[in-house]
Each structure stands twice: as C-alpha cells, then as structure tokens.
CSV table of C-alpha atoms and ligand atoms in Angstrom, one decimal:
chain,number,residue,atom,x,y,z
A,1,UNK,CA,-36.5,42.3,14.0
A,2,UNK,CA,-36.2,45.1,16.9
A,3,UNK,CA,-36.1,49.0,16.7
A,4,UNK,CA,-34.8,50.8,19.6
A,5,UNK,CA,-34.7,54.4,19.9
A,6,UNK,CA,-31.1,56.6,20.7
A,7,UNK,CA,-31.8,56.1,24.4
A,8,UNK,CA,-31.9,52.6,24.1
A,9,UNK,CA,-35.8,51.8,24.4
A,10,UNK,CA,-37.6,49.4,22.5
A,11,UNK,CA,-39.9,51.1,20.1
A,12,UNK,CA,-41.1,48.1,17.5
A,13,UNK,CA,-40.7,44.2,17.6
A,14,UNK,CA,-42.3,41.8,15.4
A,15,UNK,CA,-43.5,38.3,16.2
A,16,UNK,CA,-40.6,36.4,15.5
A,17,UNK,CA,-38.8,38.3,18.4
A,18,UNK,CA,-42.3,37.6,20.6
A,19,UNK,CA,-41.5,34.4,20.0
A,20,UNK,CA,-37.8,33.6,20.3
A,21,UNK,CA,-37.6,35.6,23.1
A,22,UNK,CA,-41.1,34.7,25.1
A,23,UNK,CA,-42.2,38.0,25.9
A,24,UNK,CA,-45.6,39.3,24.9
A,25,UNK,CA,-45.2,42.6,22.4
A,26,UNK,CA,-46.5,44.8,25.4
A,27,UNK,CA,-44.4,43.5,27.9
A,28,UNK,CA,-41.4,44.8,25.7
A,29,UNK,CA,-42.4,48.3,24.2
A,30,UNK,CA,-40.9,51.2,26.0
A,31,UNK,CA,-38.7,48.2,27.9
A,32,UNK,CA,-34.4,48.9,27.7
A,33,UNK,CA,-33.0,46.9,25.3
A,34,UNK,CA,-31.3,45.5,28.0
A,35,UNK,CA,-33.8,43.3,29.4
A,36,UNK,CA,-33.0,41.0,26.5
A,37,UNK,CA,-29.5,41.3,26.9
A,38,UNK,CA,-28.0,38.7,29.9
A,39,UNK,CA,-27.4,39.9,33.1
A,40,UNK,CA,-23.6,39.6,33.2
A,41,UNK,CA,-23.1,41.9,30.1
A,42,UNK,CA,-26.1,44.5,30.8
A,43,UNK,CA,-24.0,47.6,32.3
A,44,UNK,CA,-21.4,46.6,29.1
A,45,UNK,CA,-24.2,46.7,26.7
A,46,UNK,CA,-25.6,50.2,27.6
A,47,UNK,CA,-22.2,51.6,27.2
A,48,UNK,CA,-21.3,49.8,23.8
A,49,UNK,CA,-24.8,50.9,22.8
A,50,UNK,CA,-24.2,54.9,23.6
A,51,UNK,CA,-20.8,54.7,21.6
A,52,UNK,CA,-22.8,53.2,18.7
A,53,UNK,CA,-25.3,56.1,18.7
A,54,UNK,CA,-22.6,58.1,18.8
A,55,UNK,CA,-21.1,56.7,15.5
A,56,UNK,CA,-23.7,54.3,13.8
A,57,UNK,CA,-23.0,52.4,11.0
A,58,UNK,CA,-24.3,49.0,9.6
A,59,UNK,CA,-22.6,46.6,11.0
A,60,UNK,CA,-22.5,43.1,12.6
A,61,UNK,CA,-22.4,43.4,16.2
A,62,UNK,CA,-19.9,42.2,18.4
A,63,UNK,CA,-17.8,40.4,15.4
A,64,UNK,CA,-16.0,37.5,16.5
A,65,UNK,CA,-17.7,37.1,20.0
A,66,UNK,CA,-20.4,34.7,20.8
A,67,UNK,CA,-23.6,36.8,21.4
A,68,UNK,CA,-26.5,35.6,23.4
A,69,UNK,CA,-30.1,36.7,24.0
A,70,UNK,CA,-31.9,36.4,27.4
A,71,UNK,CA,-35.4,34.8,27.1
A,72,UNK,CA,-38.0,35.9,29.6
A,73,UNK,CA,-37.6,32.4,31.6
A,74,UNK,CA,-34.0,33.4,31.8
A,75,UNK,CA,-32.2,30.9,29.5
A,76,UNK,CA,-29.8,32.3,27.1
A,77,UNK,CA,-29.8,31.9,23.3
A,78,UNK,CA,-27.0,32.3,21.0
A,79,UNK,CA,-27.9,35.1,18.6
A,80,UNK,CA,-26.6,36.6,15.7
A,81,UNK,CA,-27.5,40.6,15.5
A,82,UNK,CA,-27.1,42.9,12.6
A,83,UNK,CA,-27.4,46.9,13.3
A,84,UNK,CA,-28.5,49.5,10.9
A,85,UNK,CA,-29.4,52.9,12.1
A,86,UNK,CA,-32.3,54.5,11.2
A,87,UNK,CA,-34.1,57.9,11.4
A,88,UNK,CA,-37.1,59.9,10.7
A,89,UNK,CA,-39.4,61.9,12.7
A,90,UNK,CA,-35.7,63.8,13.6
A,91,UNK,CA,-35.1,61.0,15.8
A,92,UNK,CA,-32.3,58.5,15.6
A,93,UNK,CA,-33.4,54.7,15.7
A,94,UNK,CA,-31.3,51.4,15.5
A,95,UNK,CA,-32.8,48.7,13.5
A,96,UNK,CA,-31.5,45.5,14.5
A,97,UNK,CA,-31.7,41.8,12.6
A,98,UNK,CA,-32.0,38.8,15.6
A,99,UNK,CA,-31.0,35.5,14.2
A,100,UNK,CA,-31.2,32.5,16.6
A,101,UNK,CA,-28.0,30.5,15.6
A,102,UNK,CA,-28.8,27.7,18.3
A,103,UNK,CA,-29.0,24.8,15.5
A,104,UNK,CA,-25.5,25.9,13.8
A,105,UNK,CA,-24.2,26.4,17.5
A,106,UNK,CA,-25.3,22.6,18.2
A,107,UNK,CA,-23.6,21.6,14.9
A,108,UNK,CA,-20.7,23.3,15.4
A,109,UNK,CA,-20.6,21.7,18.9
A,110,UNK,CA,-20.8,18.2,17.3
A,111,UNK,CA,-18.4,19.2,14.2
A,112,UNK,CA,-15.7,20.0,17.0
A,113,UNK,CA,-16.3,16.9,19.3
A,114,UNK,CA,-16.1,14.8,15.9
A,115,UNK,CA,-12.9,16.4,14.8
A,116,UNK,CA,-11.4,16.2,18.4
A,117,UNK,CA,-12.2,12.5,18.8
A,118,UNK,CA,-10.9,11.6,15.5
A,119,UNK,CA,-7.8,9.5,15.6
A,120,UNK,CA,-5.5,11.7,13.4
A,121,UNK,CA,-5.1,15.3,13.1
A,122,UNK,CA,-7.7,17.3,12.0
A,123,UNK,CA,-7.6,20.8,10.9
A,124,UNK,CA,-10.6,23.4,9.5
A,125,UNK,CA,-9.7,25.9,7.2
A,126,UNK,CA,-11.9,28.8,5.7
A,127,UNK,CA,-11.7,29.4,1.8
A,128,UNK,CA,-9.0,32.2,2.5
A,129,UNK,CA,-6.9,29.6,4.3
A,130,UNK,CA,-7.4,30.7,8.1
A,131,UNK,CA,-7.3,28.1,10.2
A,132,UNK,CA,-10.9,27.8,12.2
A,133,UNK,CA,-10.6,24.3,14.4
A,134,UNK,CA,-7.6,22.0,14.9
A,135,UNK,CA,-7.9,18.9,17.3
A,136,UNK,CA,-5.5,17.9,20.4
A,137,UNK,CA,-3.4,15.4,17.5
A,138,UNK,CA,-2.6,18.7,15.5
A,139,UNK,CA,-1.3,20.5,18.4
A,140,UNK,CA,1.0,17.5,19.6
A,141,UNK,CA,1.9,17.0,16.0
A,142,UNK,CA,3.1,20.3,15.2
A,143,UNK,CA,4.4,21.4,18.8
A,144,UNK,CA,1.5,24.3,18.9
A,145,UNK,CA,-1.6,25.6,21.6
A,146,UNK,CA,-4.2,25.4,19.9
A,147,UNK,CA,-4.8,29.0,20.3
A,148,UNK,CA,-1.7,30.1,18.5
A,149,UNK,CA,-3.3,28.2,15.9
A,150,UNK,CA,-6.8,29.3,15.5
A,151,UNK,CA,-7.4,32.3,13.3
A,152,UNK,CA,-3.6,32.1,12.0
A,153,UNK,CA,-3.2,31.2,7.8
A,154,UNK,CA,-2.8,27.7,7.0
A,155,UNK,CA,0.9,28.4,5.4
A,156,UNK,CA,1.7,28.3,9.2
A,157,UNK,CA,2.0,24.2,9.3
A,158,UNK,CA,3.7,24.0,5.7
A,159,UNK,CA,7.6,24.5,5.1
A,160,UNK,CA,8.5,27.8,3.5
A,161,UNK,CA,9.5,26.1,-0.1
A,162,UNK,CA,6.3,24.9,-0.6
A,163,UNK,CA,3.9,28.1,0.6
A,164,UNK,CA,4.1,30.2,-1.8
A,165,UNK,CA,2.2,27.7,-4.2
A,166,UNK,CA,-0.6,26.5,-1.7
A,167,UNK,CA,-3.0,29.4,-1.9
A,168,UNK,CA,-3.5,28.9,-5.5
A,169,UNK,CA,-3.6,25.5,-4.6
A,170,UNK,CA,-5.9,25.9,-1.8
A,171,UNK,CA,-8.2,28.0,-4.4
A,172,UNK,CA,-8.4,25.1,-7.2
A,173,UNK,CA,-9.4,22.9,-4.2
A,174,UNK,CA,-12.6,25.0,-3.3
A,175,UNK,CA,-13.3,25.8,-7.0
A,176,UNK,CA,-14.2,22.0,-7.3
A,177,UNK,CA,-14.4,20.6,-3.8
A,178,UNK,CA,-14.1,16.8,-3.7
A,179,UNK,CA,-13.2,14.6,-0.8
A,180,UNK,CA,-9.6,13.1,-2.2
A,181,UNK,CA,-5.9,12.8,-1.0
A,182,UNK,CA,-4.0,15.8,-1.2
A,183,UNK,CA,-0.9,16.1,-3.6
A,184,UNK,CA,-1.2,12.5,-5.1
A,185,UNK,CA,2.4,10.8,-6.0
A,186,UNK,CA,3.9,14.1,-4.1
A,187,UNK,CA,5.8,13.5,-0.7
A,188,UNK,CA,3.8,15.7,1.6
A,189,UNK,CA,5.4,17.6,4.7
A,190,UNK,CA,4.6,19.7,7.3
A,191,UNK,CA,6.4,22.7,9.6
A,192,UNK,CA,7.0,21.6,13.2
A,193,UNK,CA,7.0,24.7,15.4
A,194,UNK,CA,10.6,23.9,16.5
A,195,UNK,CA,11.5,24.0,12.4
A,196,UNK,CA,11.5,20.5,11.5
A,197,UNK,CA,9.6,19.2,8.7
A,198,UNK,CA,7.3,15.9,9.2
A,199,UNK,CA,6.1,13.6,6.3
A,200,UNK,CA,2.7,13.6,6.3
A,201,UNK,CA,-0.4,12.0,4.8
A,202,UNK,CA,-3.5,14.6,3.8
A,203,UNK,CA,-7.2,13.9,3.0
A,204,UNK,CA,-9.3,16.8,2.3
A,205,UNK,CA,-13.0,16.8,3.2
A,206,UNK,CA,-15.1,20.0,1.8
A,207,UNK,CA,-17.4,21.2,3.9
A,208,UNK,CA,-20.3,23.9,3.4
A,209,UNK,CA,-21.8,25.7,6.7
A,210,UNK,CA,-24.1,28.5,6.4
A,211,UNK,CA,-23.2,29.6,2.5
A,212,UNK,CA,-19.5,29.4,3.6
A,213,UNK,CA,-17.0,26.8,2.4
A,214,UNK,CA,-14.4,25.3,4.4
A,215,UNK,CA,-11.8,22.5,4.4
A,216,UNK,CA,-11.4,19.8,6.9
A,217,UNK,CA,-8.2,18.3,6.3
A,218,UNK,CA,-6.8,15.1,8.0
A,219,UNK,CA,-2.7,14.8,8.6
A,220,UNK,CA,-1.5,11.9,9.4
A,221,UNK,CA,2.4,11.8,10.5
A,222,UNK,CA,3.8,9.2,8.4
A,223,UNK,CA,7.6,9.7,9.6
A,224,UNK,CA,7.2,5.7,10.8
A,225,UNK,CA,6.2,4.6,8.0
A,226,UNK,CA,9.0,6.3,6.1
A,227,UNK,CA,11.7,5.0,8.1
A,228,UNK,CA,10.2,1.8,7.5
A,229,UNK,CA,10.2,2.0,3.8
A,230,UNK,CA,13.1,3.6,3.7
A,231,UNK,CA,15.0,0.6,6.0
A,232,UNK,CA,13.1,-1.8,3.3
A,233,UNK,CA,14.5,-0.1,0.5
A,234,UNK,CA,18.0,-0.9,1.6
A,235,UNK,CA,17.2,-4.2,2.8
A,236,UNK,CA,16.2,-5.2,-0.7
A,237,UNK,CA,19.0,-3.5,-2.0
A,238,UNK,CA,21.1,-5.6,0.2
A,239,UNK,CA,19.4,-8.4,-0.4
A,240,UNK,CA,20.0,-8.1,-4.3
A,241,UNK,CA,23.4,-7.5,-4.0
A,242,UNK,CA,24.2,-10.4,-1.8
A,243,UNK,CA,21.8,-12.6,-4.3
A,244,UNK,CA,24.4,-11.8,-7.1
A,245,UNK,CA,27.2,-12.0,-5.0
A,246,UNK,CA,26.0,-15.7,-4.5
A,247,UNK,CA,25.4,-16.3,-7.9
A,248,UNK,CA,28.8,-15.2,-9.1
A,249,UNK,CA,30.0,-16.9,-6.7
A,250,UNK,CA,28.3,-20.1,-7.6
A,251,UNK,CA,29.1,-19.6,-10.8
A,252,UNK,CA,32.7,-19.0,-10.8
A,253,UNK,CA,33.1,-22.1,-8.3
A,254,UNK,CA,31.3,-24.5,-10.7
A,255,UNK,CA,33.0,-23.3,-13.6
A,256,UNK,CA,36.5,-22.9,-12.1
A,257,UNK,CA,36.6,-26.5,-10.7
A,258,UNK,CA,35.4,-27.5,-13.8
A,259,UNK,CA,39.4,-27.5,-15.0
A,260,UNK,CA,40.9,-29.4,-11.8
A,261,UNK,CA,38.4,-32.2,-11.8
A,262,UNK,CA,38.4,-32.6,-15.5
A,263,UNK,CA,42.2,-33.4,-14.8
A,264,UNK,CA,41.4,-35.6,-11.7
A,265,UNK,CA,38.9,-37.6,-13.7
A,266,UNK,CA,40.8,-37.9,-17.0
A,267,UNK,CA,44.0,-39.5,-15.2
A,268,UNK,CA,41.9,-41.7,-12.8
A,269,UNK,CA,40.1,-43.1,-16.0
A,270,UNK,CA,43.6,-43.6,-17.5
A,271,UNK,CA,45.0,-45.2,-14.3
A,272,UNK,CA,42.1,-47.4,-14.9
A,273,UNK,CA,42.5,-48.8,-18.0
A,274,UNK,CA,46.5,-49.0,-17.8
A,275,UNK,CA,46.6,-50.4,-14.6
A,276,UNK,CA,43.1,-52.6,-13.9
A,277,UNK,CA,44.4,-56.4,-13.0
A,278,UNK,CA,47.8,-55.4,-12.7
A,279,UNK,CA,47.6,-54.0,-8.9
A,280,UNK,CA,45.8,-56.3,-6.5
A,281,UNK,CA,41.6,-56.5,-5.9
A,282,UNK,CA,41.5,-53.9,-3.6
A,283,UNK,CA,43.5,-51.3,-5.8
A,284,UNK,CA,40.8,-51.8,-8.7
A,285,UNK,CA,38.2,-51.3,-6.2
A,286,UNK,CA,39.4,-48.3,-5.2
A,287,UNK,CA,40.3,-47.3,-8.6
A,288,UNK,CA,37.0,-47.5,-9.5
A,289,UNK,CA,35.1,-45.5,-6.4
A,290,UNK,CA,37.7,-42.6,-7.6
A,291,UNK,CA,36.3,-43.0,-11.1
A,292,UNK,CA,32.5,-43.3,-10.3
A,293,UNK,CA,32.9,-40.3,-7.7
A,294,UNK,CA,34.4,-37.5,-10.2
A,295,UNK,CA,32.0,-38.6,-12.7
A,296,UNK,CA,29.4,-37.8,-10.3
A,297,UNK,CA,31.2,-34.7,-8.9
A,298,UNK,CA,31.1,-34.0,-12.4
A,299,UNK,CA,27.3,-34.1,-12.7
A,300,UNK,CA,27.2,-31.8,-9.5
A,301,UNK,CA,29.1,-29.0,-10.6
A,302,UNK,CA,27.3,-29.2,-14.2
A,303,UNK,CA,23.8,-29.0,-12.6
A,304,UNK,CA,25.2,-26.3,-10.2
A,305,UNK,CA,26.5,-24.7,-13.8
A,306,UNK,CA,23.1,-24.5,-15.2
A,307,UNK,CA,21.4,-23.5,-12.4
A,308,UNK,CA,23.3,-20.4,-11.7
A,309,UNK,CA,23.0,-19.7,-15.2
A,310,UNK,CA,19.4,-19.3,-14.9
A,311,UNK,CA,19.9,-16.1,-13.9
A,312,UNK,CA,23.4,-15.2,-15.6
A,313,UNK,CA,22.9,-16.4,-18.8
A,314,UNK,CA,18.8,-15.7,-19.0
A,315,UNK,CA,17.6,-14.2,-22.2
A,316,UNK,CA,15.2,-11.8,-23.2
A,317,UNK,CA,11.6,-12.3,-22.9
A,318,UNK,CA,9.8,-12.9,-25.8
A,319,UNK,CA,5.9,-13.7,-26.6
A,320,UNK,CA,6.3,-17.7,-26.6
A,321,UNK,CA,3.5,-20.0,-27.6
A,322,UNK,CA,3.5,-22.5,-25.1
A,323,UNK,CA,2.2,-25.4,-27.1
A,324,UNK,CA,5.1,-25.1,-29.0
A,325,UNK,CA,7.2,-25.6,-25.8
A,326,UNK,CA,5.0,-28.8,-24.7
A,327,UNK,CA,5.3,-30.2,-28.4
A,328,UNK,CA,9.1,-29.8,-28.2
A,329,UNK,CA,9.4,-31.1,-25.1
A,330,UNK,CA,7.4,-34.3,-25.7
A,331,UNK,CA,9.5,-34.7,-28.6
A,332,UNK,CA,12.5,-34.4,-26.6
A,333,UNK,CA,11.2,-37.2,-24.1
A,334,UNK,CA,9.5,-39.3,-27.2
A,335,UNK,CA,11.7,-42.5,-26.0
A,336,UNK,CA,10.8,-42.4,-22.5
A,337,UNK,CA,7.2,-41.3,-23.5
A,338,UNK,CA,6.3,-44.6,-25.8
A,339,UNK,CA,8.5,-46.9,-23.6
A,340,UNK,CA,5.8,-45.8,-20.2
A,341,UNK,CA,3.0,-45.4,-23.5
A,342,UNK,CA,2.4,-42.0,-21.4
A,343,UNK,CA,-1.0,-40.2,-22.1
A,344,UNK,CA,-0.8,-36.4,-22.4
A,345,UNK,CA,-3.6,-34.3,-22.0
A,346,UNK,CA,-3.0,-31.1,-23.0
A,347,UNK,CA,-5.8,-28.6,-24.4
A,348,UNK,CA,-4.8,-25.5,-26.4
A,349,UNK,CA,-2.6,-23.4,-23.8
A,350,UNK,CA,-2.3,-19.5,-23.9
A,351,UNK,CA,0.6,-17.4,-25.0
A,352,UNK,CA,2.8,-16.1,-22.4
A,353,UNK,CA,5.8,-13.6,-22.1
A,354,UNK,CA,9.2,-15.5,-21.0
A,355,UNK,CA,12.6,-16.9,-22.3
A,356,UNK,CA,11.7,-19.9,-24.8
A,357,UNK,CA,14.9,-22.0,-23.7
A,358,UNK,CA,13.9,-21.6,-19.8
A,359,UNK,CA,10.2,-22.1,-20.4
A,360,UNK,CA,11.5,-25.4,-22.7
A,361,UNK,CA,13.9,-26.6,-19.7
A,362,UNK,CA,10.7,-25.9,-16.9
A,363,UNK,CA,8.0,-28.1,-19.0
A,364,UNK,CA,10.7,-31.0,-19.8
A,365,UNK,CA,11.8,-31.0,-16.2
A,366,UNK,CA,8.2,-31.1,-15.1
A,367,UNK,CA,7.4,-33.9,-17.9
A,368,UNK,CA,10.3,-36.1,-17.4
A,369,UNK,CA,9.6,-36.1,-13.7
A,370,UNK,CA,6.0,-37.3,-14.3
A,371,UNK,CA,7.6,-40.0,-16.2
A,372,UNK,CA,10.4,-40.8,-13.4
A,373,UNK,CA,7.9,-40.8,-10.6
A,374,UNK,CA,5.1,-42.9,-11.9
A,375,UNK,CA,3.1,-45.7,-10.2
A,376,UNK,CA,2.0,-49.2,-11.5
A,377,UNK,CA,-0.9,-47.4,-13.1
A,378,UNK,CA,-0.7,-46.6,-16.5
A,379,UNK,CA,0.5,-43.4,-16.5
A,380,UNK,CA,-1.5,-39.9,-18.0
A,381,UNK,CA,-0.2,-36.5,-17.3
A,382,UNK,CA,-2.7,-33.4,-17.6
A,383,UNK,CA,-1.0,-30.4,-18.5
A,384,UNK,CA,-3.4,-26.9,-18.0
A,385,UNK,CA,-3.7,-23.0,-18.5
A,386,UNK,CA,-5.7,-20.9,-17.1
A,387,UNK,CA,-6.2,-17.3,-17.6
A,388,UNK,CA,-5.9,-15.3,-14.4
A,389,UNK,CA,-5.3,-11.3,-15.0
A,390,UNK,CA,-2.2,-10.5,-15.9
A,391,UNK,CA,-1.0,-13.9,-15.6
A,392,UNK,CA,-1.4,-17.5,-16.9
A,393,UNK,CA,-1.8,-20.2,-14.1
A,394,UNK,CA,-0.2,-23.6,-15.2
A,395,UNK,CA,-1.0,-27.0,-13.9
A,396,UNK,CA,1.1,-30.1,-14.6
A,397,UNK,CA,-0.7,-33.1,-13.0
A,398,UNK,CA,0.4,-36.7,-12.9
A,399,UNK,CA,-1.3,-40.0,-11.5
A,400,UNK,CA,2.3,-41.0,-10.6
A,401,UNK,CA,3.7,-42.1,-7.2
A,402,UNK,CA,2.9,-38.6,-5.3
A,403,UNK,CA,4.7,-36.7,-2.5
A,404,UNK,CA,4.2,-36.4,1.4
A,405,UNK,CA,2.6,-32.9,1.7
A,406,UNK,CA,5.7,-32.7,4.5
A,407,UNK,CA,8.1,-32.5,1.5
A,408,UNK,CA,6.4,-30.1,-0.2
A,409,UNK,CA,8.7,-27.3,0.4
A,410,UNK,CA,12.0,-29.1,0.3
A,411,UNK,CA,12.0,-30.9,-3.4
A,412,UNK,CA,12.4,-27.2,-4.6
A,413,UNK,CA,15.8,-26.8,-2.5
A,414,UNK,CA,18.9,-27.3,-4.6
A,415,UNK,CA,20.2,-31.2,-4.3
A,416,UNK,CA,17.5,-32.4,-2.0
A,417,UNK,CA,16.0,-35.5,-3.0
A,418,UNK,CA,12.9,-38.0,-1.5
A,419,UNK,CA,14.4,-41.0,-2.9
A,420,UNK,CA,18.0,-42.5,-3.4
A,421,UNK,CA,20.0,-42.9,-6.6
A,422,UNK,CA,19.3,-46.6,-6.2
A,423,UNK,CA,15.8,-46.4,-6.5
A,424,UNK,CA,15.3,-43.1,-9.4
A,425,UNK,CA,18.4,-41.6,-10.8
A,426,UNK,CA,18.8,-38.0,-10.4
A,427,UNK,CA,20.6,-35.5,-8.6
A,428,UNK,CA,18.2,-33.2,-7.3
A,429,UNK,CA,18.6,-29.9,-9.5
A,430,UNK,CA,15.8,-30.2,-11.6
A,431,UNK,CA,12.7,-28.3,-9.5
A,432,UNK,CA,15.2,-26.3,-8.4
A,433,UNK,CA,15.9,-24.9,-11.7
A,434,UNK,CA,12.2,-24.9,-12.4
A,435,UNK,CA,11.8,-23.0,-9.0
A,436,UNK,CA,14.4,-20.3,-10.4
A,437,UNK,CA,12.9,-20.3,-14.0
A,438,UNK,CA,9.1,-19.3,-12.6
A,439,UNK,CA,10.7,-17.0,-10.2
A,440,UNK,CA,12.4,-15.0,-13.0
A,441,UNK,CA,9.3,-14.4,-14.8
A,442,UNK,CA,7.9,-13.3,-11.6
A,443,UNK,CA,5.6,-16.0,-10.4
A,444,UNK,CA,6.1,-19.4,-7.9
A,445,UNK,CA,5.8,-22.8,-8.1
A,446,UNK,CA,4.2,-25.0,-5.4
A,447,UNK,CA,3.1,-28.9,-5.4
A,448,UNK,CA,-0.1,-30.3,-4.2
A,449,UNK,CA,0.2,-33.9,-3.9
A,450,UNK,CA,-0.1,-36.6,-1.5
A,451,UNK,CA,1.7,-39.7,-1.5
A,452,UNK,CA,0.1,-42.3,-4.0
A,453,UNK,CA,-2.2,-40.0,-5.5
A,454,UNK,CA,-0.4,-38.3,-7.9
A,455,UNK,CA,1.3,-34.6,-7.8
A,456,UNK,CA,-0.2,-31.3,-9.5
A,457,UNK,CA,2.6,-28.5,-10.2
A,458,UNK,CA,1.0,-25.3,-9.8
A,459,UNK,CA,2.8,-22.0,-10.9
A,460,UNK,CA,2.2,-18.8,-13.2
A,461,UNK,CA,4.0,-16.9,-16.3
A,462,UNK,CA,2.7,-13.5,-17.1
A,463,UNK,CA,0.5,-13.7,-20.1
A,464,UNK,CA,1.9,-12.7,-23.4
A,465,UNK,CA,1.8,-8.7,-24.1
A,466,UNK,CA,-0.7,-8.4,-27.3
A,467,UNK,CA,-3.2,-11.0,-25.0
A,468,UNK,CA,-4.0,-8.5,-22.1
B,501,LIG,P1,15.8,-35.4,-9.3
B,501,LIG,O1,14.3,-35.7,-10.6
B,501,LIG,O2,16.7,-35.1,-9.8
B,501,LIG,O3,15.4,-36.1,-7.9
B,501,LIG,P2,13.6,-33.2,-8.8
B,501,LIG,O4,14.5,-31.5,-8.1
B,501,LIG,O5,13.5,-32.9,-10.3
B,501,LIG,O6,15.2,-34.0,-8.6
B,501,LIG,O7,12.7,-33.4,-8.0
B,501,LIG,C1,13.3,-33.5,-6.8
B,501,LIG,C2,12.5,-34.7,-6.2
B,501,LIG,O8,11.2,-34.3,-5.9
B,501,LIG,C3,12.5,-35.8,-6.7
B,501,LIG,O9,13.5,-36.4,-5.6
B,501,LIG,C4,11.1,-36.7,-5.8
B,501,LIG,O10,11.6,-37.2,-4.9
B,501,LIG,C5,10.3,-35.4,-5.8
B,501,LIG,N1,9.5,-35.3,-7.2
B,501,LIG,C6,9.9,-34.3,-8.0
B,501,LIG,N2,8.8,-34.5,-9.4
B,501,LIG,C7,7.9,-35.7,-8.7
B,501,LIG,C8,7.1,-36.3,-9.6
B,501,LIG,N3,6.1,-35.8,-10.9
B,501,LIG,N4,6.1,-36.8,-8.6
B,501,LIG,C9,6.5,-37.7,-7.5
B,501,LIG,N5,7.8,-36.9,-6.8
B,501,LIG,C10,8.6,-35.9,-7.5
C-alpha cells in the first residue's frame, strides 16, 4: 500500500512496498510517486495523476493496459494497481494498492506459448464469451488477424443460425465445467470471415486463473474428413447397388438358363436311349459326352442358384440352438459318418442368432468336407464355440489331408477346387456358400491349415440376444 498526496508526493508506504521496489522507507517518503514509475511514462503519469485528482474515484488504474513499476535497481515489475481517494486533515490523498503480478504474467506467457505451439486451432474465451487468446491456426482457419478477434464475442466465429442459443450453452458449460467434446452427436460448424461455414470438431477445457473462469477450446477443421466420409458413403451405396445387381444377375442367369438346359439334357438323353448302337461308335461316344456335359452344367447352375439364394432367399434371424444344428447335420450325414467311422467331438455350444436353415447348411458343408477330405488316419472332427463379446467364435477341426496355406483364400472362391473330380467329387461351391452365409451373419470365415496336418475352419456368428 502506498499513499500519495494531491501533489504526487509519497506520504506513506508499507513494508511490502519497500520489499517490492527495493527502497528503504526513508528514501521514498516525500519523493514524487514517479520515482516508482518507469522513465518512459513518467511525464505522462504526472498528467494522468493531475486529472485523476480533479475527479477522484475508486477504480483500477490503466485498465486494459499493462502497468509496470520501476524498482530501485532499474528493473521493471508488472503490477496491478487499485486507486482509492481519501481525505483527512483538509488534505486529499490517493491510497494505492499495488499487486505484483509477475507470477501471473509468467503463467500467461507460458499458456500463450503452449496455445501457440498446439497443433490445432486454440481459442480462449472468458465467462462472458469474450475472446482473450487465439493462436495462428485460428487466424488461418477463420481468415482473421489476431487483433480482429481479441476482445470480440466468440459468436463472431459461429454461423448466424447457431448464435442465439450459444450464450445459454456457454453459461451451461460454466455452471458445470469439465473437459469434454462440444456438441456430441451434432455437426458443428465455424464461420469463416468470408461467410463460408467450416465443419469443425471442438474440445472444451475449463481453465481458472485468479478466480476467473475461462474456457480453452481446441478447434479442428474436419472438412477433409467430412469429404472422405461422404465419398465413403457414396462408395458403399454404389457397392451395395452393384452387389445387388450382381446377385440379381446371377439369380436370373441361373434361373433362366435352367429351362433351355433342361430341354437340351432331356433330348440328348432321349437321343442316347433311342439311337445308342444304331449310329457308329464315334456317335455313341459323342452323345455320351453331351449327356455328361449337360448333366454337369445343370449341377453348376443349381450350385449358382443356391449360392445366389443365400442373400435373395435368406430367412429372418431367430434364436438358434447350434447343438441341434450339429445334431441335424450329423443325422443328414449319418451314412458317410458310419462308413468312415468318424468320431465327432462336440461339447455344448452357445445359442446364436441366425437363419436356421443356412446354419444347418454351413455346419453340414464343413462336416461333409471334413469327411470327404479325410486322411488315412482314423477321422476325428472337433467342433467348438467360444463366446467373445457379442459373438461366438466357432471352430470346425478335422485331422484330414489339410490344405496348403497358399490356397487358404482361394478355396472360398466360387468353383475353386484344389483337386480334380476324379480324386474327390464336388463342384467347389460348398465353401463359397459357407463364406456367404457367415458374411450374411456379420462375420468372416478363414481356414487355419497345413498340408497333411488337418484343417481348422474358424468363423463367428452373433450370440443369441437373450445370452447378451
Ligand atoms: P468341393 O468340396 O466341392 O470341392 P468346397 O468349396 O467345399 O468345394 O471346397 C473347396 C476346396 O477346399 C476343396 O476342393 C478342397 O480342396 C478344399 N477343402 C475344403 N474343405 C477341406 C477340408 N476339410 N480339408 C482339406 N481340404 C478342404
């Protein structure tokens, strides 16, 4: 505290002033107050002091300006000064409180440096919504110079249609300040100086300094991300459309081809029956080729139809007891299982949500493959299902001939086989159907196998709703 008379002479100081300015009391008393004012502003100070004395009021000195005091050693200290007029003994005085704000200034400087160095736009706003700090990213993002923003309401950077609601939202934030994202679930936009709107993501961090609350907001321009998301959405739609077209195409083709093929097949069989042995030997052989080829083609077309029906004729999902599915599949394959003396190990399996008919097809295909591609060792098939989160991971393992890992992807492609029909019968549709069924249930299927060491098919299905 320091008291100055109407002519600007120091009348009283306390110990804190002595310490702060480095003068012993007797070197200050009776001296003009300007002794404690930096040289550069001394003459200006004397004038301001006179005008204050003409109309003295209790107020802060030089509000909005940085004030400094001058110490005895010539160094300057940032200060905040409160002025209080007093009068006694017919004399008028000013009692000034002087606060050393070096620490706060250092803190502010550090904050400014951190804000400037931040990799995204940063803007600090006080309780009233006034911008007190911005970094260069904000200048670039919104097209303003820093000076054009400082002291302005934050609504300057908000599109007109959101402005009205903003002060209330800001008040809400200050009532329960926490570090959080702004407007979760809403699309946020900033307003560029040129009037354009910028999609942004905003993080809010409350900061308190000297009893004042602020919010430091990080602002990230997400234009690129929004464009990428839009492109992705369009691509997904395009893909869905072309997938549907393809499905439709496969279905129509296989369906419509069936009829003429049936005619060809019937008539070649008729020719074969009626003219066998009546033409020459070559003719008999050629007819046999045609009969065989048309039979194969019918098989392929049927497979194609089954494949395309996974999507087009899929049934709604229900809760399915996979234990019953495995039971039904093994019952359907009873003969083959007995013939090969296969041992099937299947502990209790979790319930899933799915298309019962398709799940039967899935397990039956995998078990029948395990039987078909057995080795010379006694056949053992192990089926297991382990819950992982909201899905169940199933494994169907056999100790058969195994698969060369380099063909691990190929075997799931339609009509792709690793063997000739002479070695193992089949058309190469089974695993392609399995893949489609699993995908329709939101999962994927893969094989973990080695040549000669058995195969393990791994896939996941959604856990039944009531088990969640
Ligand atoms: P297909 O059984 O009619 O040949 P799939 O689509 O069911 O058609 O299988 C494709 C290929 O994957 C088979 O030809 C076979 O080479 C291989 N494969 C499938 N399952 C097994 C298995 N359990 N063990 C070894 N190889 C298998």
